[in-house]
Short mmCIF file of C-alpha atoms in Angstrom, two decimals:
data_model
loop_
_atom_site.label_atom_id
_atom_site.label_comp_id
_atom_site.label_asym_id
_atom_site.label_seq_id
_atom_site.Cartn_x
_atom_site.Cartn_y
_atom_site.Cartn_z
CA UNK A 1 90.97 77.15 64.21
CA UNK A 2 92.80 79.51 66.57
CA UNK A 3 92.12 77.59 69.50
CA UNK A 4 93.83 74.12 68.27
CA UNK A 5 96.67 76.40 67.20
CA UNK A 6 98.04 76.77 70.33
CA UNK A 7 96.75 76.09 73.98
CA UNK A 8 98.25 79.47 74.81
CA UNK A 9 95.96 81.32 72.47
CA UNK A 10 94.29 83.15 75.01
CA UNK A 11 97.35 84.94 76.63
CA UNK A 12 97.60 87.73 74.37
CA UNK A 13 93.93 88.55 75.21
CA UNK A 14 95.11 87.89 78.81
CA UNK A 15 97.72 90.76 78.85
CA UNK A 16 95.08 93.08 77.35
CA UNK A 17 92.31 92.44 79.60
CA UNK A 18 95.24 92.38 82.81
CA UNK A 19 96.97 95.96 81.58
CA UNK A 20 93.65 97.55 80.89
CA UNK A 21 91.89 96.61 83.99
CA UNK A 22 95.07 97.26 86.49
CA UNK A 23 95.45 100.45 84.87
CA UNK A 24 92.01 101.74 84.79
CA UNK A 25 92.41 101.25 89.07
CA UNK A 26 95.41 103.38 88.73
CA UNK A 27 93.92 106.64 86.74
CA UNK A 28 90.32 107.79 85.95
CA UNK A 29 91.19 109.66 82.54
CA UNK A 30 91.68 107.86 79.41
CA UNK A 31 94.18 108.83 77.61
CA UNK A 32 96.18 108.05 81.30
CA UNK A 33 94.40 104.12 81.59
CA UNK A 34 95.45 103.82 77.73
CA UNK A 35 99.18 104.82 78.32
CA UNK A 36 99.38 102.91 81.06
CA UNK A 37 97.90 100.00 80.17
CA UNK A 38 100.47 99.97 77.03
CA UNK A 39 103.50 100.44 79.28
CA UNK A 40 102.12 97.24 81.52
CA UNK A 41 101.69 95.34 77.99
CA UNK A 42 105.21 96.00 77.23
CA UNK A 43 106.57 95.06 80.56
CA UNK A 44 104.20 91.93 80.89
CA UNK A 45 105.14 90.91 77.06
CA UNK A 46 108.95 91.43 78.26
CA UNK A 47 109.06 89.53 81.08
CA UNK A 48 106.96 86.26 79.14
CA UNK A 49 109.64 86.51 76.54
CA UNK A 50 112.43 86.35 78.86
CA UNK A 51 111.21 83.55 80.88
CA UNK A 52 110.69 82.34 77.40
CA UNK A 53 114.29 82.45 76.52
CA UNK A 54 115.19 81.17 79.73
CA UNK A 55 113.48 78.09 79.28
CA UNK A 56 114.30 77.31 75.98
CA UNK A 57 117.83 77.82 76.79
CA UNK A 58 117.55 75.30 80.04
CA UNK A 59 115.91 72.90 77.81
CA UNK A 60 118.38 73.08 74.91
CA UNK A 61 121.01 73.05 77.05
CA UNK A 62 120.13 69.77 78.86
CA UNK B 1 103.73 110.58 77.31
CA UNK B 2 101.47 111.41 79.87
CA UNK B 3 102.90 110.74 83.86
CA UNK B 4 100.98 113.14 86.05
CA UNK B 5 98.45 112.01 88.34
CA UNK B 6 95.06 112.86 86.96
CA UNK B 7 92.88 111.94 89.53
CA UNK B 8 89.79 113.21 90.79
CA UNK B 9 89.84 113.10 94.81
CA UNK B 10 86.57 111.49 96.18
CA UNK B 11 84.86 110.51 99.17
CA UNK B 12 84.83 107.14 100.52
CA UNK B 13 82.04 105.34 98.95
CA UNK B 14 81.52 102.31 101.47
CA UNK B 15 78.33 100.97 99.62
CA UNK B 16 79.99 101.65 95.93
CA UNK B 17 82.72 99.41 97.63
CA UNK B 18 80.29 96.49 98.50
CA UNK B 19 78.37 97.20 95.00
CA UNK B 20 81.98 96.59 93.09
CA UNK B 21 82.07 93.77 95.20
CA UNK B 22 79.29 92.03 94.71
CA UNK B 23 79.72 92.52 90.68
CA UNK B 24 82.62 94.31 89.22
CA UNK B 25 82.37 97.58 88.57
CA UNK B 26 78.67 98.43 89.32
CA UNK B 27 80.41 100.42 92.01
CA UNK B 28 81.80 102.63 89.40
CA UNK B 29 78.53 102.78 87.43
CA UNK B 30 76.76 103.62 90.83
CA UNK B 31 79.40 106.35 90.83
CA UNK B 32 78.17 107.78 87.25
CA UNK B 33 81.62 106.27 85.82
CA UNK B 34 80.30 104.01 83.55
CA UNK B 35 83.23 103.42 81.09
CA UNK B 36 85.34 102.23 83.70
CA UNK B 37 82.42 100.02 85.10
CA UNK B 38 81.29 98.51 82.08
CA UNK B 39 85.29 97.69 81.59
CA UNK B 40 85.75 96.11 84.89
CA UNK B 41 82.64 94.44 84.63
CA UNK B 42 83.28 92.97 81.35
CA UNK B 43 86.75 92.13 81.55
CA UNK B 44 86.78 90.36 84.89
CA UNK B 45 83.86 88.47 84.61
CA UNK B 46 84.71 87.59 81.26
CA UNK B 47 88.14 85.82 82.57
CA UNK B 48 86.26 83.96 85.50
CA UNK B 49 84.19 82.89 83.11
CA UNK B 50 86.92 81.61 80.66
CA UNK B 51 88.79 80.01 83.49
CA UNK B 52 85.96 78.63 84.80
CA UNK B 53 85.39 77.14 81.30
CA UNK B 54 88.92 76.34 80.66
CA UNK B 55 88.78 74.31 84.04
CA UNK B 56 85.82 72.40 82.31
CA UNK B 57 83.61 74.21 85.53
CA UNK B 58 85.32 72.04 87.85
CA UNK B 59 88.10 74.76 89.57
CA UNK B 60 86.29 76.93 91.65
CA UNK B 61 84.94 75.21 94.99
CA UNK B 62 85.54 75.18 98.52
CA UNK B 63 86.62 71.39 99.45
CA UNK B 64 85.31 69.39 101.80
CA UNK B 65 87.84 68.57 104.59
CA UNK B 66 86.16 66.06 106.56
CA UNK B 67 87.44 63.16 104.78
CA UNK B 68 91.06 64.53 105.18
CA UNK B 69 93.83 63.75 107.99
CA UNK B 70 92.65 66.59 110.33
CA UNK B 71 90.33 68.33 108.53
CA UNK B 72 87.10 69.12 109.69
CA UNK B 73 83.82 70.73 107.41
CA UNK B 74 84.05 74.08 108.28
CA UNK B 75 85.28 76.43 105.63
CA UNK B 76 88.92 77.53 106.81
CA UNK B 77 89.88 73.59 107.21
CA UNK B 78 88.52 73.49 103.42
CA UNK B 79 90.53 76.14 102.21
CA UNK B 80 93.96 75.09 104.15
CA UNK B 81 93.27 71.69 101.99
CA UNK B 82 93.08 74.24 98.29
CA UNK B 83 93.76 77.78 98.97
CA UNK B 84 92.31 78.65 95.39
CA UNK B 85 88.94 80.02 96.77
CA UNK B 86 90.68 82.34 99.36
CA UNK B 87 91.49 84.41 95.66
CA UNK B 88 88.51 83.47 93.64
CA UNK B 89 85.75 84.43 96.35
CA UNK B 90 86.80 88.43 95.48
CA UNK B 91 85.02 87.98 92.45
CA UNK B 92 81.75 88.41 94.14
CA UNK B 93 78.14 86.91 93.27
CA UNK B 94 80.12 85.36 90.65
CA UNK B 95 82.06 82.58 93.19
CA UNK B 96 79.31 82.43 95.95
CA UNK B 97 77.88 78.88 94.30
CA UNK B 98 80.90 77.34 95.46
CA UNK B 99 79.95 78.34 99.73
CA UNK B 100 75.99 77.59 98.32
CA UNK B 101 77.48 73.75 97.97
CA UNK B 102 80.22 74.12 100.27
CA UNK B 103 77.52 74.19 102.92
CA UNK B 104 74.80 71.32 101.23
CA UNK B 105 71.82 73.62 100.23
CA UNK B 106 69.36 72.96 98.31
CA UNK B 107 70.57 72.68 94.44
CA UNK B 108 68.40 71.59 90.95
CA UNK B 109 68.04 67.91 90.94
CA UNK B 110 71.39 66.25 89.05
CA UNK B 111 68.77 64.12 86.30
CA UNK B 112 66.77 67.46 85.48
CA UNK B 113 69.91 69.62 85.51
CA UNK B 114 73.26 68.30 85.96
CA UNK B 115 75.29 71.62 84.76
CA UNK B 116 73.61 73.63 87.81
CA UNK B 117 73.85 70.60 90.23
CA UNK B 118 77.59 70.18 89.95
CA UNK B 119 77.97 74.10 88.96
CA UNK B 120 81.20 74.91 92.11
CA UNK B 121 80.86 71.43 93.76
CA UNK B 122 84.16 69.70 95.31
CA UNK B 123 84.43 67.58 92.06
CA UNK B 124 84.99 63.70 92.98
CA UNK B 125 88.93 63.26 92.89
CA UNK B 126 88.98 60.30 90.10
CA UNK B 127 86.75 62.71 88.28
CA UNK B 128 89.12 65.48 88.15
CA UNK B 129 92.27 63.21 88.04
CA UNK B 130 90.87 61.50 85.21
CA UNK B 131 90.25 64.84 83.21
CA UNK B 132 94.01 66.03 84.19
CA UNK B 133 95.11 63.25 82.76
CA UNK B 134 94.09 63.69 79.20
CA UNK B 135 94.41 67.32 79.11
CA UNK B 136 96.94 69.90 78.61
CA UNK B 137 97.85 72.53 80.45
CA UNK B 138 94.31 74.34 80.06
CA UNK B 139 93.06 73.28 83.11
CA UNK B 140 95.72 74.68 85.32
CA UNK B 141 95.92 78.04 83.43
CA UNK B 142 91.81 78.04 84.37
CA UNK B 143 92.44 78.10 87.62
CA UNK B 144 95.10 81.05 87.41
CA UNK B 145 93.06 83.48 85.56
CA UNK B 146 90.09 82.83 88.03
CA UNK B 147 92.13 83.75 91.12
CA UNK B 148 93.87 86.54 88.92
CA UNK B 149 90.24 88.11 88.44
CA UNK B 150 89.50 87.60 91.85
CA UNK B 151 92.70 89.39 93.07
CA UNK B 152 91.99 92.39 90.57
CA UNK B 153 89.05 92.94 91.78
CA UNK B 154 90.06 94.24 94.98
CA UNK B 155 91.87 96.89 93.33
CA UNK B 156 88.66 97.46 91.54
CA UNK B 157 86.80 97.44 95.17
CA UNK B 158 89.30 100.17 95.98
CA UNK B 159 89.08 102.40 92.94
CA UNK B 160 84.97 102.59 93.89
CA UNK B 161 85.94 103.30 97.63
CA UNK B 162 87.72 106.40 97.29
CA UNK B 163 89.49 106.32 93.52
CA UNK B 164 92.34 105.42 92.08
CA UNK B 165 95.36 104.10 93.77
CA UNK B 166 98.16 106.75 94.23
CA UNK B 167 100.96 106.53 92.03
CA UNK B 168 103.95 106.71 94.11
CA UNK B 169 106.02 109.73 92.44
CA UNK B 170 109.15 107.70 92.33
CA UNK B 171 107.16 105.03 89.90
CA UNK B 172 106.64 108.28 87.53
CA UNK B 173 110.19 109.28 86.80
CA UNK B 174 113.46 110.46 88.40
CA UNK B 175 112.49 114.15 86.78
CA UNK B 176 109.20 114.17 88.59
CA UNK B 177 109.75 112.46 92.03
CA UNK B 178 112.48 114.61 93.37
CA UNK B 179 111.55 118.01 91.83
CA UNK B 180 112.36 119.40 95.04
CA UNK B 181 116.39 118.87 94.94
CA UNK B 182 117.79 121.49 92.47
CA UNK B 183 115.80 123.84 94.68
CA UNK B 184 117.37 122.48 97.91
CA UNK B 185 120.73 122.70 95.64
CA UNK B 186 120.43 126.20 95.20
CA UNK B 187 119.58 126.81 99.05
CA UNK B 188 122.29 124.99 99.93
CA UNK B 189 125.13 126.60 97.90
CA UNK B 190 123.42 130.34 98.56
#
């Protein structure tokens, strides 16, 4: 089951549903709310993997 | 890549404003933009509802104050105790259960239907602590993407008032934000 996988399962679907919606308040076409959407994704997805890195650093450090 | 603004100016909307309010994005639908409504609609509901869930339906409510140091009934004291409903209430329709108990009306007796008579009460503190206690993060990741929904929804509550939010031309690239400087260049050294 996907859910007892991880309890972080729905974060992915998270990042979708947070890129699409922000970016559909930003343009009206879609081809625009698409791109930009991605480009959020990216950044979002980025910036979880970093404070990813950061903590698994912090705690293999300690 | 497309960067250029491609936005139809409109006219404030004041009552597609309250509509997006009430329930995301049946502003937009009012407005004949149905795509975007039936997006916003489904999307931010859909993660209330999930948070709500992930909460086990017990993290969205105003608390009652009166039996804190200070605190009175009224609402503001209730949110200064959890500030959580000051994001959540944006939602709409969706988060107005929590003022229905917050102020003691009439709800469907707890033996006939206990999901609706609990449904946004202040849950009782050994209750919740108890449910914390054997859980995992879940619970506190509920609460986030219920005030994250809430908080979108503005923007959504702006897009049906007058459209999309500008773009500020420096967010869409050095090439396009300052076109205007090779021309002052040229000025400048004629």
């Amino acid at each position: 089951m996907l859910v007892s996988l991880s309890i972080y399962w729905h974060l992915p679907l998270m990042l979708l549903v947070i890129s699409l919606v922000y970016s559909a308040t930003r343009h009206d076409a879609w081809d625009d709310i698409l791109v930009e959407a991605f480009r959020w994704g990216i950044r979002m997805f980025g910036f979880m993997v970093l404070v990813a890195i950061v903590l698994f650093a912090v705690a293999y450090l300690m | 890549m497309s960067s250029a603004p491609n936005v139809t100016p409109q006219e404030p909307s004041s009552l597609a404003a309250v509509l997006s309010y009430l329930i995301p994005g049946l502003g937009q639908i009012y407005q004949g933009r149905y795509g975007k409504g039936v997006l916003f609609m489904v999307s931010l509901l859909g993660m209330f509802l999930l948070g709500q869930a992930m909460g086990k339906w017990q993290n969205v409510y105003v608390p009652d104050a009166r039996n804190q140091p200070g605190g009175r009934g009224n609402l503001i004291s209730g949110l200064m105790i959890r500030w959580h409903y000051g994001g959540q209430f944006w939602i709409g329709i969706a988060a107005w259960p929590a003022l229905w108990q917050h102020y003691g009306m009439t709800v469907p007796e707890k033996d006939t239907n206990p999901f609706w008579h609990n449904f946004q009460k202040t849950p009782e503190e050994s209750e919740v602590n108890n449910f914390l206690r054997i859980s995992d993060k879940t619970p506190d990741l509920g609460w986030v993407y219920t005030v994250i929904a809430g908080m979108l929804n503005l923007l959504v509550i702006y897009d049906a008032y007058v459209g999309p939010l500008p773009i500020p031309p420096v967010w869409r690239g050095a090439k396009e934000s300052f076109p205007a400087k090779t021309e002052v260049t040229k000025e400048a050294a004629v």
